[in-house]
Amino acid sequence: MNYCFLLPLMLGIPLMWPCFTATESSKTEEVKHQAGSHLRVKRGWMWNQFFVPEEMNKTDYHIGQLRSDLDNGNNSFQYKLLGAGAGSIFVIDERTGDIYAIQKLDREERSLYTLRAQVIDSTTGRAVEPESEFVIRVSDINDNEPKFLDEPYEAIVPEMSPEVIQVTATDADDPASGNNARLLYSLLQGQPYFSIEPTTGVIRISSKMDRELQDEYWVIIQAKDMIGLPGALSGTTSVLIKLSDVNDNKPIFKERLYRLTVSESAPTGTSIGRIMAYDNDIGENAEMDYSIEDDSQTFDIITNNETQEGIVILKKKVDFEHQNHYLIRANVKNRHVAEHLMEYHVEASTTFVRVQVEDEDEPPVFLLPYYLFEILEESPHGSFVGMVSATDPDQRKSPIRYSINRSKVFSIDDNGTIITTNPLDREISAWYNLSITATEKYNVQQISAVPVYVQVLNINDHAPEFSEYYDTYVCENAGSGQVIQTISAVDRDESVEDHHFYFNLSVEDTKNSSFIIIDNEDNTAVILTNRTGFSLQEEPVFYISVLIADNGIPSLTSTNTLTIHICDCDDYGSTQTCRDKDILLSMGFRTEVILAILISIMIIFGFIFLILGLKQRRKPTLFPEKGEDFRENIFRYDDEGGGEEDTEAFDIVQLRSSTIMRERKTRKTAAAEIRSLYRQSLQVGPDSAIFRKFILEKLEEANTDPCAPPFDSLQTYAFEGTGSLAGSLSSLGSAVSDQDENYDYLNELGPRFKRLACMFGSAMQSNN
């Protein structure tokens, strides 16, 4: 059977494909190439591929024709189209086999369709031949403009740098189809600073640009397809190019002279002012360091890293009287400079700083930071120690007053002379640390102090003595020349040379002694026996006097007594048994003392507990009186008395004391009572015998009262005496008349009783 595929015009060129014949039994495959088409015979079918241009405006676009070589034109064959797009995009005329496209095709959406064709005998309904597969390809046209997919573009480029950036556009058209996808780049905006390579889209900086003048640029790029030929499509994009800073500017001082002030009392490290340099760069490139030329010893400059200011600080204290102004030169430079940019930083910017010192009222200044004096011990009162001196550093030169803080041994006068006020003993204190204060007389608030060290020099005023207490024993059967003790000495004095002591026995012990001494000449000596045999019963203890002399100037000698005990030694001739007995005896004595103290403490505590137990048994009363009945009693007396018969006004018992009842005494005459009153008025007081007797009576009552409270109490007694010497003013008990009294004795009592004598004397004369 023969099949023919007829193709339509492609690109305006009419094509006609010849028919090929194949038999069903043919098992060979043959591929032929004609005019760019592909033909293959398989199973009697002849298949090929069709080309359809995209975006065709015709609704029914004829693609080609399928025809079987068995078709004799009697319309008995029916053609069918199967596969993707069959019936929706592509249709076939069942009688003629013509294939049509009923929709516009877009190659960018789908560029290839695979279909199947089949021929059926309409009379029998059976397939004439098996299905055959073919393809329809969509050919490209220039219907897509270039697009920049990565926009918006932003680039950061260092100023004064040839660095480049690149932009890229894409075209959806087929790059294999002519020049549809071949792009050409051009610059629409950005000249003359930038340029672009037409084929790669690389943007280059065409000239050196300064960020300090302009730091941002907008560049517009255009991309055209078809390499810019007529009819080409184009797309544009914008690129923001930012210039980053490089350190191409050095810091510069805008002021040629800065004026600062500092007080002479300002401490070291004080900030006295700020200077400022300016740098057109930013960020790290604007960081700067300040310094002072000539390495100033008085001032320094540090950088404030936040504000980039130079802070002038005081490196050393200034003195107005010594120098009242300073002129320093400061410079500034960047902290971070790249090697290739050093040409911009050859010379550092400089400026001058004038510092004016302000005068302040300063405290006195001592000539020395400290004073060291020496004085011999045992110097008399008022001895000269040394002299200190301080001056007022200010121009007015105020007089200075000196004083010593907390010293009872030294004093100082207004001239700064230090003298002693008490004897000095080096053995008590070899050094004195004093603090001398200087005060301005014109301004007592200005005070300064200086340490003064006084060393007390030694004189040989202490004789040497035994270095320790020696407990010496010698056996009864000791032989002559036996060493019984080694002694040494100490001296509290300080010696320029090493101490050297000389040991000897006293004259009496040398002439008649049972012991001798040998000086070892190394500040020690040995005691030896000078005879054979000793008796514990006859002489149990020996006392010898040892003379010790030092090498001081003048030399001092002391007499030290060495006690030697006679010991009944053991068989080995050891005195240890005697030493142990003494130790046990002393320990026994100490034990007895401790036991006695403990027993005494126990007795005292027992006595205290007994007293507390007795006091707890007592009944506590608020008023430690002898069961007296205390009530609020008001006694009122409205008359002077009605004579002997007047007993109704008051109860005379209430006037008597419940403790001491007054005895009834015979009434004295008025003259005798006045004389007694006058004499006793000169004696009555705190030391009066009557008052003391009253107190003792009350004290005895409190001590013997079993109902007294068991705590300390204060009892107050109002004592008016044992009775009025003038007698009672009441007529009760009056038995003697005063008419016969003679009052002439009042004249003898002195001028104070003259008026009374006149009154009584005149009254008696009238009565007579």
Short mmCIF file of N, CA and C in Angstrom, two decimals, residues 214-309:
data_model
loop_
_atom_site.label_atom_id
_atom_site.label_comp_id
_atom_site.label_asym_id
_atom_site.label_seq_id
_atom_site.Cartn_x
_atom_site.Cartn_y
_atom_site.Cartn_z
N GLN A 214 29.52 63.15 45.05
CA GLN A 214 28.25 62.47 44.82
C GLN A 214 28.45 61.00 45.12
N ASP A 215 27.56 60.46 45.92
CA ASP A 215 27.77 59.09 46.36
C ASP A 215 26.82 58.10 45.73
N GLU A 216 25.82 58.55 44.89
CA GLU A 216 24.89 57.63 44.25
C GLU A 216 24.66 58.05 42.79
N TYR A 217 24.49 57.04 41.92
CA TYR A 217 24.23 57.28 40.50
C TYR A 217 23.19 56.27 40.02
N TRP A 218 22.28 56.77 39.15
CA TRP A 218 21.28 55.90 38.51
C TRP A 218 21.70 55.69 37.05
N VAL A 219 21.80 54.43 36.65
CA VAL A 219 22.19 54.07 35.29
C VAL A 219 21.05 53.26 34.67
N ILE A 220 20.63 53.63 33.39
CA ILE A 220 19.56 52.92 32.69
C ILE A 220 20.19 52.12 31.55
N ILE A 221 19.92 50.81 31.53
CA ILE A 221 20.48 49.88 30.55
C ILE A 221 19.35 49.38 29.65
N GLN A 222 19.64 49.30 28.32
CA GLN A 222 18.68 48.74 27.35
C GLN A 222 19.28 47.50 26.71
N ALA A 223 18.41 46.46 26.55
CA ALA A 223 18.80 45.23 25.86
C ALA A 223 17.88 45.01 24.66
N LYS A 224 18.43 44.81 23.42
CA LYS A 224 17.66 44.57 22.20
C LYS A 224 18.01 43.20 21.65
N ASP A 225 16.95 42.50 21.12
CA ASP A 225 17.22 41.23 20.46
C ASP A 225 17.47 41.47 18.97
N MET A 226 17.65 40.38 18.24
CA MET A 226 17.95 40.45 16.81
C MET A 226 19.14 41.36 16.55
N ILE A 227 20.06 41.37 17.56
CA ILE A 227 21.30 42.16 17.52
C ILE A 227 21.07 43.59 17.05
N GLY A 228 19.91 44.10 17.46
CA GLY A 228 19.63 45.49 17.19
C GLY A 228 19.12 45.80 15.81
N LEU A 229 18.79 44.79 14.97
CA LEU A 229 18.28 45.04 13.61
C LEU A 229 16.88 45.64 13.67
N PRO A 230 16.44 46.23 12.58
CA PRO A 230 15.07 46.78 12.57
C PRO A 230 14.06 45.70 12.88
N GLY A 231 13.05 46.09 13.64
CA GLY A 231 12.03 45.15 14.08
C GLY A 231 12.40 44.41 15.35
N ALA A 232 13.54 44.73 15.89
CA ALA A 232 13.96 44.06 17.12
C ALA A 232 13.16 44.57 18.31
N LEU A 233 12.99 43.69 19.31
CA LEU A 233 12.31 44.06 20.54
C LEU A 233 13.35 44.40 21.60
N SER A 234 12.95 45.25 22.60
CA SER A 234 13.92 45.71 23.60
C SER A 234 13.30 45.72 25.00
N GLY A 235 14.19 45.70 25.99
CA GLY A 235 13.79 45.81 27.40
C GLY A 235 14.81 46.66 28.15
N THR A 236 14.38 47.35 29.19
CA THR A 236 15.27 48.26 29.94
C THR A 236 15.22 47.92 31.44
N THR A 237 16.27 48.34 32.12
CA THR A 237 16.34 48.20 33.58
C THR A 237 17.16 49.35 34.14
N SER A 238 17.00 49.59 35.45
CA SER A 238 17.74 50.66 36.14
C SER A 238 18.71 50.03 37.14
N VAL A 239 19.87 50.62 37.24
CA VAL A 239 20.90 50.14 38.15
C VAL A 239 21.30 51.30 39.07
N LEU A 240 21.19 51.08 40.42
CA LEU A 240 21.62 52.08 41.40
C LEU A 240 23.05 51.74 41.81
N ILE A 241 23.95 52.62 41.49
CA ILE A 241 25.36 52.41 41.81
C ILE A 241 25.73 53.35 42.94
N LYS A 242 26.14 52.77 44.07
CA LYS A 242 26.56 53.54 45.23
C LYS A 242 28.07 53.47 45.35
N LEU A 243 28.65 54.60 45.62
CA LEU A 243 30.09 54.66 45.78
C LEU A 243 30.43 54.50 47.26
N SER A 244 31.22 53.50 47.56
CA SER A 244 31.69 53.32 48.94
C SER A 244 32.93 54.18 49.16
N ASP A 245 33.16 54.49 50.45
CA ASP A 245 34.23 55.43 50.79
C ASP A 245 35.58 54.74 50.86
N VAL A 246 36.58 55.43 50.37
CA VAL A 246 37.97 55.04 50.58
C VAL A 246 38.66 56.21 51.26
N ASN A 247 39.72 55.91 51.97
CA ASN A 247 40.39 56.93 52.79
C ASN A 247 41.30 57.79 51.90
N ASP A 248 40.66 58.66 51.14
CA ASP A 248 41.40 59.55 50.24
C ASP A 248 41.43 60.98 50.75
N ASN A 249 40.98 61.21 52.03
CA ASN A 249 41.01 62.54 52.62
C ASN A 249 41.65 62.45 54.00
N LYS A 250 42.54 63.33 54.30
CA LYS A 250 43.16 63.37 55.62
C LYS A 250 42.39 64.33 56.53
N PRO A 251 42.39 64.12 57.85
CA PRO A 251 41.72 65.05 58.77
C PRO A 251 42.44 66.39 58.80
N ILE A 252 41.67 67.44 58.97
CA ILE A 252 42.21 68.81 58.93
C ILE A 252 41.63 69.60 60.09
N PHE A 253 42.49 70.34 60.81
CA PHE A 253 42.04 71.28 61.83
C PHE A 253 41.51 72.54 61.15
N LYS A 254 40.32 72.96 61.55
CA LYS A 254 39.78 74.21 61.02
C LYS A 254 40.21 75.42 61.83
N GLU A 255 40.64 75.17 63.08
CA GLU A 255 41.13 76.26 63.93
C GLU A 255 42.65 76.18 63.97
N ARG A 256 43.28 77.31 63.82
CA ARG A 256 44.74 77.35 63.87
C ARG A 256 45.25 77.49 65.30
N LEU A 257 44.40 77.94 66.23
CA LEU A 257 44.82 78.12 67.62
C LEU A 257 43.63 77.85 68.54
N TYR A 258 43.86 77.03 69.54
CA TYR A 258 42.86 76.74 70.57
C TYR A 258 43.37 77.32 71.89
N ARG A 259 42.46 77.92 72.66
CA ARG A 259 42.81 78.52 73.95
C ARG A 259 42.10 77.73 75.06
N LEU A 260 42.90 77.20 75.98
CA LEU A 260 42.37 76.42 77.10
C LEU A 260 42.92 76.97 78.40
N THR A 261 42.25 76.66 79.50
CA THR A 261 42.70 77.08 80.83
C THR A 261 42.70 75.87 81.76
N VAL A 262 43.59 75.92 82.76
CA VAL A 262 43.68 74.86 83.75
C VAL A 262 44.07 75.48 85.08
N SER A 263 43.46 75.00 86.14
CA SER A 263 43.80 75.47 87.47
C SER A 263 45.05 74.75 87.96
N GLU A 264 45.88 75.48 88.67
CA GLU A 264 47.10 74.85 89.18
C GLU A 264 46.81 73.81 90.25
N SER A 265 45.60 73.81 90.78
CA SER A 265 45.22 72.80 91.77
C SER A 265 44.62 71.55 91.13
N ALA A 266 44.48 71.54 89.80
CA ALA A 266 43.88 70.39 89.12
C ALA A 266 44.79 69.17 89.28
N PRO A 267 44.21 68.03 89.60
CA PRO A 267 45.04 66.82 89.76
C PRO A 267 45.44 66.25 88.41
N THR A 268 46.39 65.35 88.44
CA THR A 268 46.84 64.68 87.22
C THR A 268 45.69 63.86 86.61
N GLY A 269 45.58 63.93 85.30
CA GLY A 269 44.50 63.23 84.60
C GLY A 269 43.29 64.08 84.34
N THR A 270 43.29 65.34 84.77
CA THR A 270 42.14 66.22 84.57
C THR A 270 42.01 66.58 83.09
N SER A 271 40.77 66.53 82.57
CA SER A 271 40.50 66.97 81.20
C SER A 271 40.37 68.49 81.20
N ILE A 272 41.20 69.15 80.41
CA ILE A 272 41.19 70.62 80.42
C ILE A 272 40.56 71.22 79.18
N GLY A 273 40.25 70.41 78.16
CA GLY A 273 39.60 70.96 76.97
C GLY A 273 39.60 69.96 75.83
N ARG A 274 38.95 70.37 74.71
CA ARG A 274 38.82 69.50 73.55
C ARG A 274 39.19 70.27 72.28
N ILE A 275 39.80 69.56 71.36
CA ILE A 275 40.07 70.10 70.04
C ILE A 275 39.45 69.16 69.03
N MET A 276 39.17 69.69 67.79
CA MET A 276 38.41 68.90 66.83
C MET A 276 38.99 69.08 65.44
N ALA A 277 39.26 67.96 64.76
CA ALA A 277 39.64 67.95 63.36
C ALA A 277 38.50 67.33 62.55
N TYR A 278 38.43 67.68 61.28
CA TYR A 278 37.32 67.24 60.43
C TYR A 278 37.87 66.40 59.28
N ASP A 279 37.15 65.33 58.95
CA ASP A 279 37.54 64.41 57.88
C ASP A 279 36.32 64.18 57.00
N ASN A 280 36.47 64.39 55.69
CA ASN A 280 35.34 64.21 54.77
C ASN A 280 34.99 62.74 54.57
N ASP A 281 35.89 61.86 54.94
CA ASP A 281 35.57 60.45 54.84
C ASP A 281 34.60 60.05 55.95
N ILE A 282 34.11 58.83 55.85
CA ILE A 282 33.13 58.35 56.82
C ILE A 282 33.58 57.01 57.37
N GLY A 283 32.91 56.64 58.47
CA GLY A 283 33.15 55.32 59.05
C GLY A 283 34.56 55.15 59.56
N GLU A 284 35.11 53.99 59.30
CA GLU A 284 36.46 53.67 59.77
C GLU A 284 37.50 54.60 59.16
N ASN A 285 37.22 55.09 57.96
CA ASN A 285 38.18 55.99 57.30
C ASN A 285 38.25 57.35 57.97
N ALA A 286 37.28 57.67 58.81
CA ALA A 286 37.29 58.96 59.50
C ALA A 286 37.85 58.86 60.91
N GLU A 287 38.23 57.66 61.34
CA GLU A 287 38.82 57.53 62.67
C GLU A 287 40.22 58.12 62.67
N MET A 288 40.53 58.86 63.74
CA MET A 288 41.78 59.60 63.77
C MET A 288 42.43 59.50 65.14
N ASP A 289 43.70 59.81 65.17
CA ASP A 289 44.48 59.83 66.40
C ASP A 289 45.15 61.19 66.53
N TYR A 290 45.05 61.75 67.76
CA TYR A 290 45.69 63.02 68.07
C TYR A 290 46.98 62.77 68.84
N SER A 291 47.91 63.67 68.69
CA SER A 291 49.17 63.57 69.42
C SER A 291 49.77 64.96 69.58
N ILE A 292 50.73 65.04 70.51
CA ILE A 292 51.43 66.30 70.77
C ILE A 292 52.86 66.15 70.30
N GLU A 293 53.29 67.12 69.56
CA GLU A 293 54.67 67.10 69.08
C GLU A 293 55.63 67.40 70.23
N ASP A 294 56.87 67.01 70.02
CA ASP A 294 57.95 67.27 70.98
C ASP A 294 57.77 66.50 72.29
N ASP A 295 56.83 65.56 72.34
CA ASP A 295 56.69 64.68 73.51
C ASP A 295 56.59 65.49 74.81
N SER A 296 55.48 66.22 74.96
CA SER A 296 55.28 67.07 76.13
C SER A 296 55.18 66.23 77.40
N GLN A 297 55.85 66.71 78.47
CA GLN A 297 55.82 66.03 79.76
C GLN A 297 54.66 66.49 80.63
N THR A 298 53.99 67.58 80.21
CA THR A 298 52.94 68.17 81.05
C THR A 298 51.55 67.84 80.56
N PHE A 299 51.37 67.71 79.24
CA PHE A 299 50.04 67.50 78.68
C PHE A 299 50.06 66.30 77.74
N ASP A 300 48.87 65.77 77.51
CA ASP A 300 48.70 64.67 76.58
C ASP A 300 47.33 64.81 75.92
N ILE A 301 47.16 64.16 74.78
CA ILE A 301 45.89 64.19 74.06
C ILE A 301 45.45 62.76 73.79
N ILE A 302 44.22 62.48 74.12
CA ILE A 302 43.63 61.18 73.80
C ILE A 302 42.42 61.41 72.90
N THR A 303 42.03 60.38 72.18
CA THR A 303 40.94 60.49 71.21
C THR A 303 39.66 59.90 71.78
N ASN A 304 38.58 60.67 71.64
CA ASN A 304 37.26 60.15 71.97
C ASN A 304 36.76 59.38 70.75
N ASN A 305 36.68 58.07 70.86
CA ASN A 305 36.34 57.24 69.70
C ASN A 305 34.91 57.43 69.22
N GLU A 306 34.06 57.99 70.04
CA GLU A 306 32.68 58.21 69.62
C GLU A 306 32.52 59.51 68.86
N THR A 307 33.14 60.58 69.36
CA THR A 307 33.00 61.89 68.72
C THR A 307 34.19 62.27 67.87
N GLN A 308 35.28 61.48 67.94
CA GLN A 308 36.51 61.76 67.22
C GLN A 308 37.08 63.12 67.60
N GLU A 309 36.90 63.49 68.87
CA GLU A 309 37.50 64.72 69.39
C GLU A 309 38.80 64.39 70.11
#
